[in-house]
Short mmCIF file of C-alpha atoms in Angstrom, two decimals:
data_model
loop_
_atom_site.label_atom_id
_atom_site.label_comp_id
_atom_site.label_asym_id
_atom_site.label_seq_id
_atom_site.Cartn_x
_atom_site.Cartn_y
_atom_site.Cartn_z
CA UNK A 1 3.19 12.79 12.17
CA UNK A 2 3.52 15.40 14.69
CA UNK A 3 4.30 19.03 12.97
CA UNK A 4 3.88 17.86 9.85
CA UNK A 5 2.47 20.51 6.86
CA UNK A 6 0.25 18.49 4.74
CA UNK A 7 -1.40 19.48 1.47
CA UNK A 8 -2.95 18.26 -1.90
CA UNK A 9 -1.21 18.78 -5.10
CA UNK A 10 -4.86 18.52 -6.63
CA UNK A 11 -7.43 19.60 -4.24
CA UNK A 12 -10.25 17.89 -6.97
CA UNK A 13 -8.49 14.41 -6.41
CA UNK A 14 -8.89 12.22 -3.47
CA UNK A 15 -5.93 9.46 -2.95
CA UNK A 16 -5.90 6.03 -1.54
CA UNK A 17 -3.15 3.84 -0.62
CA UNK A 18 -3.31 0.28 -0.80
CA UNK A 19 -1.02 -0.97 2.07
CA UNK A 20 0.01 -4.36 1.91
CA UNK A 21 1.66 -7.31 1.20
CA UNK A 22 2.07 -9.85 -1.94
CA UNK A 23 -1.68 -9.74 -2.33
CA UNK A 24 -1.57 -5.81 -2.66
CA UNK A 25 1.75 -5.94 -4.78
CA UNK A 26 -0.05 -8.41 -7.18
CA UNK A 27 2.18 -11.59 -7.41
CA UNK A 28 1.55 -14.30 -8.94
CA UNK A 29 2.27 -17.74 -7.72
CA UNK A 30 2.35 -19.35 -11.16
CA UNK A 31 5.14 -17.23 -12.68
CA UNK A 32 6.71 -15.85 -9.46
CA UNK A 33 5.95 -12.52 -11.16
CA UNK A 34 3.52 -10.10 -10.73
CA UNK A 35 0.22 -9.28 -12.44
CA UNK A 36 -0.24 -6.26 -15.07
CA UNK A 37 -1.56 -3.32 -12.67
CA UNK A 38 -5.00 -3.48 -14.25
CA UNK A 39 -5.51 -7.22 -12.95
CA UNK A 40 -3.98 -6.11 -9.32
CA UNK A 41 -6.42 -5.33 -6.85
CA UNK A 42 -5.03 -1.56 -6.23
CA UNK A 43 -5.62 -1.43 -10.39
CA UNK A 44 -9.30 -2.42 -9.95
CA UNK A 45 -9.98 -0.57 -7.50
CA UNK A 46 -8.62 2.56 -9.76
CA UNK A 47 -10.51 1.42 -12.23
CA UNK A 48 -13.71 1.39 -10.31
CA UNK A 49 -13.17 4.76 -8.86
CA UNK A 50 -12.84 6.46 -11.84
CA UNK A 51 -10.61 9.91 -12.90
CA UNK A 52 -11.82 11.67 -9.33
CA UNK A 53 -9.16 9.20 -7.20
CA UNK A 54 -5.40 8.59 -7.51
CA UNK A 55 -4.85 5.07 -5.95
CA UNK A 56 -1.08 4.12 -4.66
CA UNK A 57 -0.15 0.71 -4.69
CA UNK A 58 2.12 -0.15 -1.64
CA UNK A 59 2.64 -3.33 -1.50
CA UNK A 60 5.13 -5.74 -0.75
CA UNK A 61 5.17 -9.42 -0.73
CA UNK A 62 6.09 -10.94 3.01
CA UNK A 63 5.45 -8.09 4.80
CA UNK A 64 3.31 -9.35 8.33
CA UNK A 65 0.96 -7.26 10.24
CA UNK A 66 3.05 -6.45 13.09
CA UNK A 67 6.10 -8.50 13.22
CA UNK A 68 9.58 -8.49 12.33
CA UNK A 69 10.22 -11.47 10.02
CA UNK A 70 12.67 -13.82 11.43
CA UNK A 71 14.33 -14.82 8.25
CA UNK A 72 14.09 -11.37 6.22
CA UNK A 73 14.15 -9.09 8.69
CA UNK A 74 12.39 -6.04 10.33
CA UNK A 75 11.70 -4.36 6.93
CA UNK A 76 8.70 -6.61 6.72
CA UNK A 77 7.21 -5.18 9.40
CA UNK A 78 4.03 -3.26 8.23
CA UNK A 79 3.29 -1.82 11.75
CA UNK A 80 6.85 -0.10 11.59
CA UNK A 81 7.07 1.44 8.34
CA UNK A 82 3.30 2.73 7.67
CA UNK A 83 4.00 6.00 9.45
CA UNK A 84 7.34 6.54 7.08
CA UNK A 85 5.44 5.64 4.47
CA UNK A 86 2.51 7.84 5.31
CA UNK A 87 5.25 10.70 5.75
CA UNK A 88 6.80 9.87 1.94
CA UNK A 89 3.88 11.61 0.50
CA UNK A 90 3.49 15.32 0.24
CA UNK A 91 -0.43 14.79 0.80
CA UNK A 92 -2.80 13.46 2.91
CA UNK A 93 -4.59 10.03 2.38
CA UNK A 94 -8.49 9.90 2.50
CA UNK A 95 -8.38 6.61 2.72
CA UNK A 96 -5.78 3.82 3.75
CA UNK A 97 -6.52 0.14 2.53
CA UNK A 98 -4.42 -2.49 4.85
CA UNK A 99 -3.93 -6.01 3.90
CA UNK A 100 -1.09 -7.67 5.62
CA UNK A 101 -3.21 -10.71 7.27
CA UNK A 102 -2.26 -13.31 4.93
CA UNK A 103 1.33 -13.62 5.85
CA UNK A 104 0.97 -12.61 9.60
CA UNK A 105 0.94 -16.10 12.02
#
């Protein structure tokens, strides 16, 4: 993130992104679906925060901690696309919530 210009589009709001994997993306096992965004953690967690925070739900289900996924592939790698993701966003992140442990070995 080298020579990179970063700003706030709203200097009053603080943002959070919620990095992770099915847990963070909400699915649910029983319908192979995903749970409404106020019963996903990310949505709580919005909810808690109140009007002041802007929280981004990045999640996706299978992505590991640090490895490349043998049957899927490398774009379940969390290690390798948190920095492009981080770079996506025309504003800087107060706070970044990981959660990838549950499908790393």
């Amino acid at each position: 993130m080298k020579n990179q210009t970063w700003y706030r589009v709203d200097a009053a709001m603080f943002e959070v992104l919620c990095y992770g994997d099915s847990n963070t993306c909400g699915a649910d096992p029983q319908t192979g679906g995903r749970f409404s965004i106020d019963e996903r953690w990310p949505g709580v967690l919005q909810k808690a925060l109140g009007e002041d925070y802007h929280v981004i739900e990045e999640g996706l289900g299978g992505r590991t901690t640090v490895w490349d996924d043998p049957v899927e592939g490398h774009h379940k790698n969390g290690a390798k696309y948190l920095i492009p993701c981080l770079e996506a966003v025309s504003s800087i992140y107060e706070l970044t919530v990981t959660t990838c442990s549950t499908t790393s070995p």
